[in-house]
């Protein structure tokens, strides 16, 4: 009797625990030469994880005696799909499916492998993604919203087969955990590419104004594959040409300069280039300083009120795989609202969002999905959260638009959570001296005050409150601020109400457009009088999919958007908020 080992092995995933791709594997991407693997892939649902159990990547299936058995796959005869995409939207059968999907394709590579290195980079895949190339297991990445890379030089050939196993199964110990308030799209939904590098290459480039230098000093930090050498950094428009010596792979310098400062109304960007032997990278960088002074937020020394709105990376048509035009539509709609600021909730959005906001002049809050009841007592959960924070910081460090790193949203104020998120806040501060750290905290409903212990570890306090919706008593709102005495600025990171397009009634009828507009009017009437509130990002710009929302007025959507999910119909509350932002803008001139 033949022994088929895969059906008898419960801990089959043990073979894929090594080679975890983390922030340490990331390489600076500006100006890189890449080969896109986007396009047509074959794929299948693999609900029982048979690809991993039977090791399909070997392209031969054997029993314990080494005898070849029939295989349970036919790679090149599977259905096709175009990656990147949110696979949930590819066909009706995939919409509610959660679990492993196997993607595969063949590709040719004609590069000279004798004097160069090749890395595989994937912009994001939800949630766990395992990579196989030419019969070898390559790496695993955890986290559905950040990029990952791996050196595949020793595995790539002229003709290749690549397999990606992407698994969006919700797990309590993951970040995010199994219970969230957004749709759990499946698939590989950001770019897949090969990055070709010379043997000696630049791993990272950071450039920024030195905080507290009166906007006259620029810090440049580089990291390279070689332990020694010299990296030349140029900013032609500022007549900067600096040679930075490497010691132990790293080098850093501070130089005198007087760049034109980046503001939302004048988002000046400079062309920056760095070279090491045969390798050259580039970036477009704005120079600005964000700081906190007492209860004020300062941008380049000027007091700043953040006229904002929250936004999910979610599209009626493309899910999380937004097109560049859809990202620009977010920016245009936010500007029509009068916003100078976006909260990118509740996970890192596509890296191009920050690049577009650099160019278009919108400030950003970026966040990792430490959301609700994370397994705060689990060391592996913390390691995943810290790594996602590191990947986000590494990816977007040079973006002038990004002014706040957020380490979580609406978490219970327990000892385990305080330790977990305090360590994240410290990590953000230690790895980036140029930005503020925040989190979206809950109101203490017993004392009706801002009382979260994390407030002491944050530069700016974010507060989510839904007076007028989940808390119907409007008297609680002025009481909240009367009972609170924060010594630092507060941003109202969420408030709002559901409104179904075309549903009308009185201001007391939940789910009507009139009720939502009234909530905005009443909120603004109070919030505008509180001096320590230095910004707001009401919830949310567009309606978005959410399986938790099953009421008739919702229909599996969160309907708190100011605009419909197809981005075509504007609700009355949009104009209420716009009028407030326009008034605030007039008052500052």
PDB file of C-alpha atoms in Angstrom, residues 271-521:
ATOM      1  CA  UNK A 271      15.363  65.967  -8.000  1.00  0.00           C
ATOM      2  CA  UNK A 272      17.760  63.968  -5.794  1.00  0.00           C
ATOM      3  CA  UNK A 273      20.245  61.410  -7.131  1.00  0.00           C
ATOM      4  CA  UNK A 274      22.714  59.067  -5.451  1.00  0.00           C
ATOM      5  CA  UNK A 275      25.442  56.991  -7.129  1.00  0.00           C
ATOM      6  CA  UNK A 276      27.731  54.184  -5.992  1.00  0.00           C
ATOM      7  CA  UNK A 277      30.011  52.701  -8.661  1.00  0.00           C
ATOM      8  CA  UNK A 278      27.593  51.437 -11.364  1.00  0.00           C
ATOM      9  CA  UNK A 279      24.414  51.961  -9.327  1.00  0.00           C
ATOM     10  CA  UNK A 280      22.291  55.147  -9.408  1.00  0.00           C
ATOM     11  CA  UNK A 281      19.001  55.855  -7.653  1.00  0.00           C
ATOM     12  CA  UNK A 282      16.769  58.926  -7.756  1.00  0.00           C
ATOM     13  CA  UNK A 283      13.829  60.513  -6.003  1.00  0.00           C
ATOM     14  CA  UNK A 284      11.644  63.633  -6.013  1.00  0.00           C
ATOM     15  CA  UNK A 285      11.795  65.098  -2.521  1.00  0.00           C
ATOM     16  CA  UNK A 286      10.124  67.995  -0.758  1.00  0.00           C
ATOM     17  CA  UNK A 287      11.731  69.619   2.274  1.00  0.00           C
ATOM     18  CA  UNK A 288       9.494  70.521   5.192  1.00  0.00           C
ATOM     19  CA  UNK A 289       9.443  70.373   8.975  1.00  0.00           C
ATOM     20  CA  UNK A 290       6.468  69.182  11.001  1.00  0.00           C
ATOM     21  CA  UNK A 291       6.486  69.753  14.747  1.00  0.00           C
ATOM     22  CA  UNK A 292       4.336  70.207  17.832  1.00  0.00           C
ATOM     23  CA  UNK A 293       4.546  73.211  20.134  1.00  0.00           C
ATOM     24  CA  UNK A 294       2.244  72.972  23.109  1.00  0.00           C
ATOM     25  CA  UNK A 295      -1.205  72.347  21.662  1.00  0.00           C
ATOM     26  CA  UNK A 296      -0.288  73.556  18.187  1.00  0.00           C
ATOM     27  CA  UNK A 297       0.872  71.682  15.105  1.00  0.00           C
ATOM     28  CA  UNK A 298       3.463  73.602  13.098  1.00  0.00           C
ATOM     29  CA  UNK A 299       4.360  73.120   9.447  1.00  0.00           C
ATOM     30  CA  UNK A 300       7.601  74.944   8.656  1.00  0.00           C
ATOM     31  CA  UNK A 301       7.024  77.053  11.757  1.00  0.00           C
ATOM     32  CA  UNK A 302       3.473  78.069  10.828  1.00  0.00           C
ATOM     33  CA  UNK A 303       0.452  77.015  12.854  1.00  0.00           C
ATOM     34  CA  UNK A 304      -1.529  74.399  10.982  1.00  0.00           C
ATOM     35  CA  UNK A 305      -5.137  73.243  11.187  1.00  0.00           C
ATOM     36  CA  UNK A 306      -5.631  69.925   9.434  1.00  0.00           C
ATOM     37  CA  UNK A 307      -8.761  70.148   7.261  1.00  0.00           C
ATOM     38  CA  UNK A 308      -9.014  66.450   6.576  1.00  0.00           C
ATOM     39  CA  UNK A 309     -11.065  63.423   5.682  1.00  0.00           C
ATOM     40  CA  UNK A 310     -10.504  59.695   6.190  1.00  0.00           C
ATOM     41  CA  UNK A 311     -10.280  57.377   3.207  1.00  0.00           C
ATOM     42  CA  UNK A 312     -10.061  53.626   2.675  1.00  0.00           C
ATOM     43  CA  UNK A 313      -8.116  52.028  -0.149  1.00  0.00           C
ATOM     44  CA  UNK A 314     -11.319  50.647  -1.627  1.00  0.00           C
ATOM     45  CA  UNK A 315     -12.998  50.916  -5.008  1.00  0.00           C
ATOM     46  CA  UNK A 316     -16.378  49.713  -6.175  1.00  0.00           C
ATOM     47  CA  UNK A 317     -14.663  48.482  -9.334  1.00  0.00           C
ATOM     48  CA  UNK A 318     -11.103  47.443  -8.428  1.00  0.00           C
ATOM     49  CA  UNK A 319     -11.235  46.696  -4.692  1.00  0.00           C
ATOM     50  CA  UNK A 320      -7.829  47.454  -3.174  1.00  0.00           C
ATOM     51  CA  UNK A 321      -6.092  47.402  -6.564  1.00  0.00           C
ATOM     52  CA  UNK A 322      -6.847  51.067  -7.266  1.00  0.00           C
ATOM     53  CA  UNK A 323      -5.794  52.542 -10.572  1.00  0.00           C
ATOM     54  CA  UNK A 324      -3.727  55.715 -10.703  1.00  0.00           C
ATOM     55  CA  UNK A 325      -6.818  57.566 -11.919  1.00  0.00           C
ATOM     56  CA  UNK A 326      -8.800  56.329  -8.914  1.00  0.00           C
ATOM     57  CA  UNK A 327      -6.070  57.614  -6.609  1.00  0.00           C
ATOM     58  CA  UNK A 328      -6.160  60.977  -8.357  1.00  0.00           C
ATOM     59  CA  UNK A 329      -9.946  60.968  -7.988  1.00  0.00           C
ATOM     60  CA  UNK A 330      -9.514  60.685  -4.211  1.00  0.00           C
ATOM     61  CA  UNK A 331      -7.165  63.672  -4.253  1.00  0.00           C
ATOM     62  CA  UNK A 332      -9.421  65.777  -6.490  1.00  0.00           C
ATOM     63  CA  UNK A 333     -12.511  65.021  -4.392  1.00  0.00           C
ATOM     64  CA  UNK A 334     -10.650  65.817  -1.163  1.00  0.00           C
ATOM     65  CA  UNK A 335      -9.527  69.140  -2.602  1.00  0.00           C
ATOM     66  CA  UNK A 336     -13.085  69.925  -3.704  1.00  0.00           C
ATOM     67  CA  UNK A 337     -14.042  69.334  -0.092  1.00  0.00           C
ATOM     68  CA  UNK A 338     -11.470  71.911   0.992  1.00  0.00           C
ATOM     69  CA  UNK A 339      -9.133  69.347   2.557  1.00  0.00           C
ATOM     70  CA  UNK A 340      -5.399  69.827   2.986  1.00  0.00           C
ATOM     71  CA  UNK A 341      -4.989  66.476   4.727  1.00  0.00           C
ATOM     72  CA  UNK A 342      -5.980  62.797   4.392  1.00  0.00           C
ATOM     73  CA  UNK A 343      -6.037  60.007   6.919  1.00  0.00           C
ATOM     74  CA  UNK A 344      -5.110  56.846   5.002  1.00  0.00           C
ATOM     75  CA  UNK A 345      -6.982  54.277   7.080  1.00  0.00           C
ATOM     76  CA  UNK A 346      -6.441  51.629   8.441  1.00  0.00           C
ATOM     77  CA  UNK A 347      -3.323  50.153   6.799  1.00  0.00           C
ATOM     78  CA  UNK A 348      -0.585  51.404   4.442  1.00  0.00           C
ATOM     79  CA  UNK A 349      -2.073  52.404   1.090  1.00  0.00           C
ATOM     80  CA  UNK A 350      -0.236  52.120  -2.242  1.00  0.00           C
ATOM     81  CA  UNK A 351       3.112  53.940  -2.226  1.00  0.00           C
ATOM     82  CA  UNK A 352       2.014  56.025  -5.220  1.00  0.00           C
ATOM     83  CA  UNK A 353      -0.626  57.693  -3.044  1.00  0.00           C
ATOM     84  CA  UNK A 354       2.069  59.460  -1.038  1.00  0.00           C
ATOM     85  CA  UNK A 355       4.011  60.323  -4.193  1.00  0.00           C
ATOM     86  CA  UNK A 356       0.899  61.891  -5.733  1.00  0.00           C
ATOM     87  CA  UNK A 357       0.188  63.807  -2.532  1.00  0.00           C
ATOM     88  CA  UNK A 358       3.781  65.074  -2.545  1.00  0.00           C
ATOM     89  CA  UNK A 359       3.095  66.490  -5.987  1.00  0.00           C
ATOM     90  CA  UNK A 360      -0.461  67.683  -5.381  1.00  0.00           C
ATOM     91  CA  UNK A 361       0.067  69.182  -1.929  1.00  0.00           C
ATOM     92  CA  UNK A 362      -1.955  67.048   0.491  1.00  0.00           C
ATOM     93  CA  UNK A 363      -0.699  66.095   3.949  1.00  0.00           C
ATOM     94  CA  UNK A 364      -1.024  62.473   5.084  1.00  0.00           C
ATOM     95  CA  UNK A 365      -1.571  60.341   8.171  1.00  0.00           C
ATOM     96  CA  UNK A 366      -0.334  56.785   7.477  1.00  0.00           C
ATOM     97  CA  UNK A 367      -1.315  53.854   9.667  1.00  0.00           C
ATOM     98  CA  UNK A 368      -0.573  50.202  10.369  1.00  0.00           C
ATOM     99  CA  UNK A 369      -3.524  47.842  11.016  1.00  0.00           C
ATOM    100  CA  UNK A 370      -3.168  47.465  14.778  1.00  0.00           C
ATOM    101  CA  UNK A 371      -6.925  47.502  14.815  1.00  0.00           C
ATOM    102  CA  UNK A 372      -9.403  46.735  17.594  1.00  0.00           C
ATOM    103  CA  UNK A 373      -8.660  43.569  19.628  1.00  0.00           C
ATOM    104  CA  UNK A 374      -5.202  42.565  18.381  1.00  0.00           C
ATOM    105  CA  UNK A 375      -3.486  39.688  20.257  1.00  0.00           C
ATOM    106  CA  UNK A 376      -1.498  42.169  22.330  1.00  0.00           C
ATOM    107  CA  UNK A 377       0.036  39.447  24.537  1.00  0.00           C
ATOM    108  CA  UNK A 378       1.462  37.485  21.584  1.00  0.00           C
ATOM    109  CA  UNK A 379       5.160  38.168  20.778  1.00  0.00           C
ATOM    110  CA  UNK A 380       4.697  37.069  17.136  1.00  0.00           C
ATOM    111  CA  UNK A 381       1.834  39.526  16.725  1.00  0.00           C
ATOM    112  CA  UNK A 382       4.017  42.348  18.008  1.00  0.00           C
ATOM    113  CA  UNK A 383       6.859  41.310  15.688  1.00  0.00           C
ATOM    114  CA  UNK A 384       4.472  41.468  12.715  1.00  0.00           C
ATOM    115  CA  UNK A 385       3.165  44.892  13.724  1.00  0.00           C
ATOM    116  CA  UNK A 386       6.667  46.288  14.195  1.00  0.00           C
ATOM    117  CA  UNK A 387       7.788  44.871  10.871  1.00  0.00           C
ATOM    118  CA  UNK A 388       4.820  46.407   9.021  1.00  0.00           C
ATOM    119  CA  UNK A 389       5.612  49.732  10.688  1.00  0.00           C
ATOM    120  CA  UNK A 390       9.260  49.368   9.613  1.00  0.00           C
ATOM    121  CA  UNK A 391       8.232  48.527   6.039  1.00  0.00           C
ATOM    122  CA  UNK A 392       5.930  51.552   5.883  1.00  0.00           C
ATOM    123  CA  UNK A 393       8.574  53.915   7.278  1.00  0.00           C
ATOM    124  CA  UNK A 394      11.261  52.519   4.964  1.00  0.00           C
ATOM    125  CA  UNK A 395       9.021  52.854   1.918  1.00  0.00           C
ATOM    126  CA  UNK A 396       7.728  56.388   2.561  1.00  0.00           C
ATOM    127  CA  UNK A 397      10.493  58.054   4.573  1.00  0.00           C
ATOM    128  CA  UNK A 398      11.277  60.610   1.849  1.00  0.00           C
ATOM    129  CA  UNK A 399       7.658  61.658   1.301  1.00  0.00           C
ATOM    130  CA  UNK A 400       7.083  65.266   2.395  1.00  0.00           C
ATOM    131  CA  UNK A 401       3.325  64.705   2.427  1.00  0.00           C
ATOM    132  CA  UNK A 402       3.521  62.104   5.204  1.00  0.00           C
ATOM    133  CA  UNK A 403       3.538  63.949   8.540  1.00  0.00           C
ATOM    134  CA  UNK A 404       2.115  61.383  10.997  1.00  0.00           C
ATOM    135  CA  UNK A 405       2.761  57.692  11.628  1.00  0.00           C
ATOM    136  CA  UNK A 406      -0.185  56.038  13.386  1.00  0.00           C
ATOM    137  CA  UNK A 407       0.416  52.924  15.489  1.00  0.00           C
ATOM    138  CA  UNK A 408      -3.207  51.838  15.901  1.00  0.00           C
ATOM    139  CA  UNK A 409      -6.926  52.435  15.944  1.00  0.00           C
ATOM    140  CA  UNK A 410      -9.639  51.990  18.599  1.00  0.00           C
ATOM    141  CA  UNK A 411      -7.793  49.592  20.883  1.00  0.00           C
ATOM    142  CA  UNK A 412      -8.855  48.721  24.441  1.00  0.00           C
ATOM    143  CA  UNK A 413      -6.789  50.447  27.143  1.00  0.00           C
ATOM    144  CA  UNK A 414      -5.302  47.306  28.721  1.00  0.00           C
ATOM    145  CA  UNK A 415      -1.822  46.774  30.185  1.00  0.00           C
ATOM    146  CA  UNK A 416      -0.910  44.430  27.321  1.00  0.00           C
ATOM    147  CA  UNK A 417      -2.077  46.937  24.723  1.00  0.00           C
ATOM    148  CA  UNK A 418      -0.236  49.790  26.475  1.00  0.00           C
ATOM    149  CA  UNK A 419       3.040  47.855  26.364  1.00  0.00           C
ATOM    150  CA  UNK A 420       2.491  46.744  22.757  1.00  0.00           C
ATOM    151  CA  UNK A 421       1.657  50.166  21.353  1.00  0.00           C
ATOM    152  CA  UNK A 422       4.192  52.020  23.494  1.00  0.00           C
ATOM    153  CA  UNK A 423       6.914  49.905  21.948  1.00  0.00           C
ATOM    154  CA  UNK A 424       5.558  50.711  18.495  1.00  0.00           C
ATOM    155  CA  UNK A 425       5.533  54.438  19.278  1.00  0.00           C
ATOM    156  CA  UNK A 426       9.116  54.216  20.530  1.00  0.00           C
ATOM    157  CA  UNK A 427      10.113  52.320  17.400  1.00  0.00           C
ATOM    158  CA  UNK A 428       8.600  55.008  15.170  1.00  0.00           C
ATOM    159  CA  UNK A 429      10.296  57.791  17.119  1.00  0.00           C
ATOM    160  CA  UNK A 430      13.659  56.004  17.070  1.00  0.00           C
ATOM    161  CA  UNK A 431      13.524  55.310  13.343  1.00  0.00           C
ATOM    162  CA  UNK A 432      12.187  58.675  12.201  1.00  0.00           C
ATOM    163  CA  UNK A 433      12.972  61.950  13.974  1.00  0.00           C
ATOM    164  CA  UNK A 434      11.147  64.006  11.339  1.00  0.00           C
ATOM    165  CA  UNK A 435       7.503  63.069  11.926  1.00  0.00           C
ATOM    166  CA  UNK A 436       4.863  62.962  14.616  1.00  0.00           C
ATOM    167  CA  UNK A 437       3.503  59.716  16.077  1.00  0.00           C
ATOM    168  CA  UNK A 438      -0.170  59.263  16.856  1.00  0.00           C
ATOM    169  CA  UNK A 439      -2.969  56.716  17.226  1.00  0.00           C
ATOM    170  CA  UNK A 440      -6.739  56.908  16.968  1.00  0.00           C
ATOM    171  CA  UNK A 441      -7.891  56.437  20.565  1.00  0.00           C
ATOM    172  CA  UNK A 442     -11.310  55.840  22.079  1.00  0.00           C
ATOM    173  CA  UNK A 443     -13.134  58.155  24.471  1.00  0.00           C
ATOM    174  CA  UNK A 444     -13.341  56.975  28.088  1.00  0.00           C
ATOM    175  CA  UNK A 445     -17.094  56.459  28.313  1.00  0.00           C
ATOM    176  CA  UNK A 446     -17.119  56.343  32.126  1.00  0.00           C
ATOM    177  CA  UNK A 447     -15.493  59.708  32.754  1.00  0.00           C
ATOM    178  CA  UNK A 448     -16.484  61.054  29.303  1.00  0.00           C
ATOM    179  CA  UNK A 449     -12.968  62.341  28.759  1.00  0.00           C
ATOM    180  CA  UNK A 450      -9.733  61.831  26.855  1.00  0.00           C
ATOM    181  CA  UNK A 451      -8.095  59.414  29.249  1.00  0.00           C
ATOM    182  CA  UNK A 452      -6.252  56.805  27.175  1.00  0.00           C
ATOM    183  CA  UNK A 453      -2.833  56.066  28.696  1.00  0.00           C
ATOM    184  CA  UNK A 454      -1.306  55.974  25.209  1.00  0.00           C
ATOM    185  CA  UNK A 455      -1.875  59.740  24.983  1.00  0.00           C
ATOM    186  CA  UNK A 456       1.302  60.231  27.029  1.00  0.00           C
ATOM    187  CA  UNK A 457       3.355  58.331  24.428  1.00  0.00           C
ATOM    188  CA  UNK A 458       1.999  60.207  21.404  1.00  0.00           C
ATOM    189  CA  UNK A 459       2.945  63.570  19.903  1.00  0.00           C
ATOM    190  CA  UNK A 460      -0.619  64.165  18.723  1.00  0.00           C
ATOM    191  CA  UNK A 461      -3.731  62.559  20.219  1.00  0.00           C
ATOM    192  CA  UNK A 462      -6.236  61.077  17.802  1.00  0.00           C
ATOM    193  CA  UNK A 463      -9.798  60.677  19.087  1.00  0.00           C
ATOM    194  CA  UNK A 464     -12.634  58.692  17.504  1.00  0.00           C
ATOM    195  CA  UNK A 465     -16.068  59.786  18.727  1.00  0.00           C
ATOM    196  CA  UNK A 466     -19.491  59.224  17.194  1.00  0.00           C
ATOM    197  CA  UNK A 467     -21.714  61.603  19.131  1.00  0.00           C
ATOM    198  CA  UNK A 468     -24.943  61.964  17.163  1.00  0.00           C
ATOM    199  CA  UNK A 469     -24.690  58.428  15.791  1.00  0.00           C
ATOM    200  CA  UNK A 470     -23.563  55.677  18.205  1.00  0.00           C
ATOM    201  CA  UNK A 471     -23.859  58.125  21.128  1.00  0.00           C
ATOM    202  CA  UNK A 472     -27.137  59.984  20.479  1.00  0.00           C
ATOM    203  CA  UNK A 473     -26.741  62.586  23.245  1.00  0.00           C
ATOM    204  CA  UNK A 474     -25.093  65.686  21.776  1.00  0.00           C
ATOM    205  CA  UNK A 475     -24.535  67.029  25.283  1.00  0.00           C
ATOM    206  CA  UNK A 476     -21.764  64.468  25.681  1.00  0.00           C
ATOM    207  CA  UNK A 477     -19.579  66.256  23.134  1.00  0.00           C
ATOM    208  CA  UNK A 478     -19.011  69.584  24.958  1.00  0.00           C
ATOM    209  CA  UNK A 479     -18.774  67.575  28.185  1.00  0.00           C
ATOM    210  CA  UNK A 480     -16.009  65.434  26.661  1.00  0.00           C
ATOM    211  CA  UNK A 481     -13.877  68.488  25.956  1.00  0.00           C
ATOM    212  CA  UNK A 482     -14.745  70.193  29.242  1.00  0.00           C
ATOM    213  CA  UNK A 483     -13.620  67.101  31.146  1.00  0.00           C
ATOM    214  CA  UNK A 484     -10.366  66.843  29.201  1.00  0.00           C
ATOM    215  CA  UNK A 485      -7.243  68.932  29.513  1.00  0.00           C
ATOM    216  CA  UNK A 486      -4.696  67.535  27.029  1.00  0.00           C
ATOM    217  CA  UNK A 487      -1.314  69.238  26.965  1.00  0.00           C
ATOM    218  CA  UNK A 488      -0.829  68.446  23.284  1.00  0.00           C
ATOM    219  CA  UNK A 489      -2.865  68.850  20.083  1.00  0.00           C
ATOM    220  CA  UNK A 490      -5.891  66.666  19.414  1.00  0.00           C
ATOM    221  CA  UNK A 491      -7.167  65.504  16.022  1.00  0.00           C
ATOM    222  CA  UNK A 492     -10.725  64.204  15.807  1.00  0.00           C
ATOM    223  CA  UNK A 493      -9.794  61.189  13.737  1.00  0.00           C
ATOM    224  CA  UNK A 494     -13.370  59.984  13.305  1.00  0.00           C
ATOM    225  CA  UNK A 495     -16.931  61.206  13.590  1.00  0.00           C
ATOM    226  CA  UNK A 496     -19.866  60.765  11.242  1.00  0.00           C
ATOM    227  CA  UNK A 497     -23.098  58.963  10.432  1.00  0.00           C
ATOM    228  CA  UNK A 498     -24.471  56.567   7.841  1.00  0.00           C
ATOM    229  CA  UNK A 499     -26.541  57.940   4.965  1.00  0.00           C
ATOM    230  CA  UNK A 500     -28.032  55.862   2.179  1.00  0.00           C
ATOM    231  CA  UNK A 501     -28.142  57.656  -1.159  1.00  0.00           C
ATOM    232  CA  UNK A 502     -31.719  58.737  -1.898  1.00  0.00           C
ATOM    233  CA  UNK A 503     -33.047  57.914   1.585  1.00  0.00           C
ATOM    234  CA  UNK A 504     -34.775  60.991   2.996  1.00  0.00           C
ATOM    235  CA  UNK A 505     -36.570  61.876   6.202  1.00  0.00           C
ATOM    236  CA  UNK A 506     -36.196  64.007   9.289  1.00  0.00           C
ATOM    237  CA  UNK A 507     -32.903  64.764  11.010  1.00  0.00           C
ATOM    238  CA  UNK A 508     -33.805  62.088  13.570  1.00  0.00           C
ATOM    239  CA  UNK A 509     -34.303  59.314  11.012  1.00  0.00           C
ATOM    240  CA  UNK A 510     -31.151  57.210  11.100  1.00  0.00           C
ATOM    241  CA  UNK A 511     -29.581  56.492   7.739  1.00  0.00           C
ATOM    242  CA  UNK A 512     -31.104  59.450   5.921  1.00  0.00           C
ATOM    243  CA  UNK A 513     -29.103  62.098   4.122  1.00  0.00           C
ATOM    244  CA  UNK A 514     -30.743  64.707   6.387  1.00  0.00           C
ATOM    245  CA  UNK A 515     -29.632  62.896   9.560  1.00  0.00           C
ATOM    246  CA  UNK A 516     -26.015  62.672   8.361  1.00  0.00           C
ATOM    247  CA  UNK A 517     -25.940  66.366   7.448  1.00  0.00           C
ATOM    248  CA  UNK A 518     -27.369  67.281  10.859  1.00  0.00           C
ATOM    249  CA  UNK A 519     -24.709  65.218  12.651  1.00  0.00           C
ATOM    250  CA  UNK A 520     -22.047  67.149  10.737  1.00  0.00           C
ATOM    251  CA  UNK A 521     -23.663  70.493  11.564  1.00  0.00           C
TER     252      UNK A 521
END
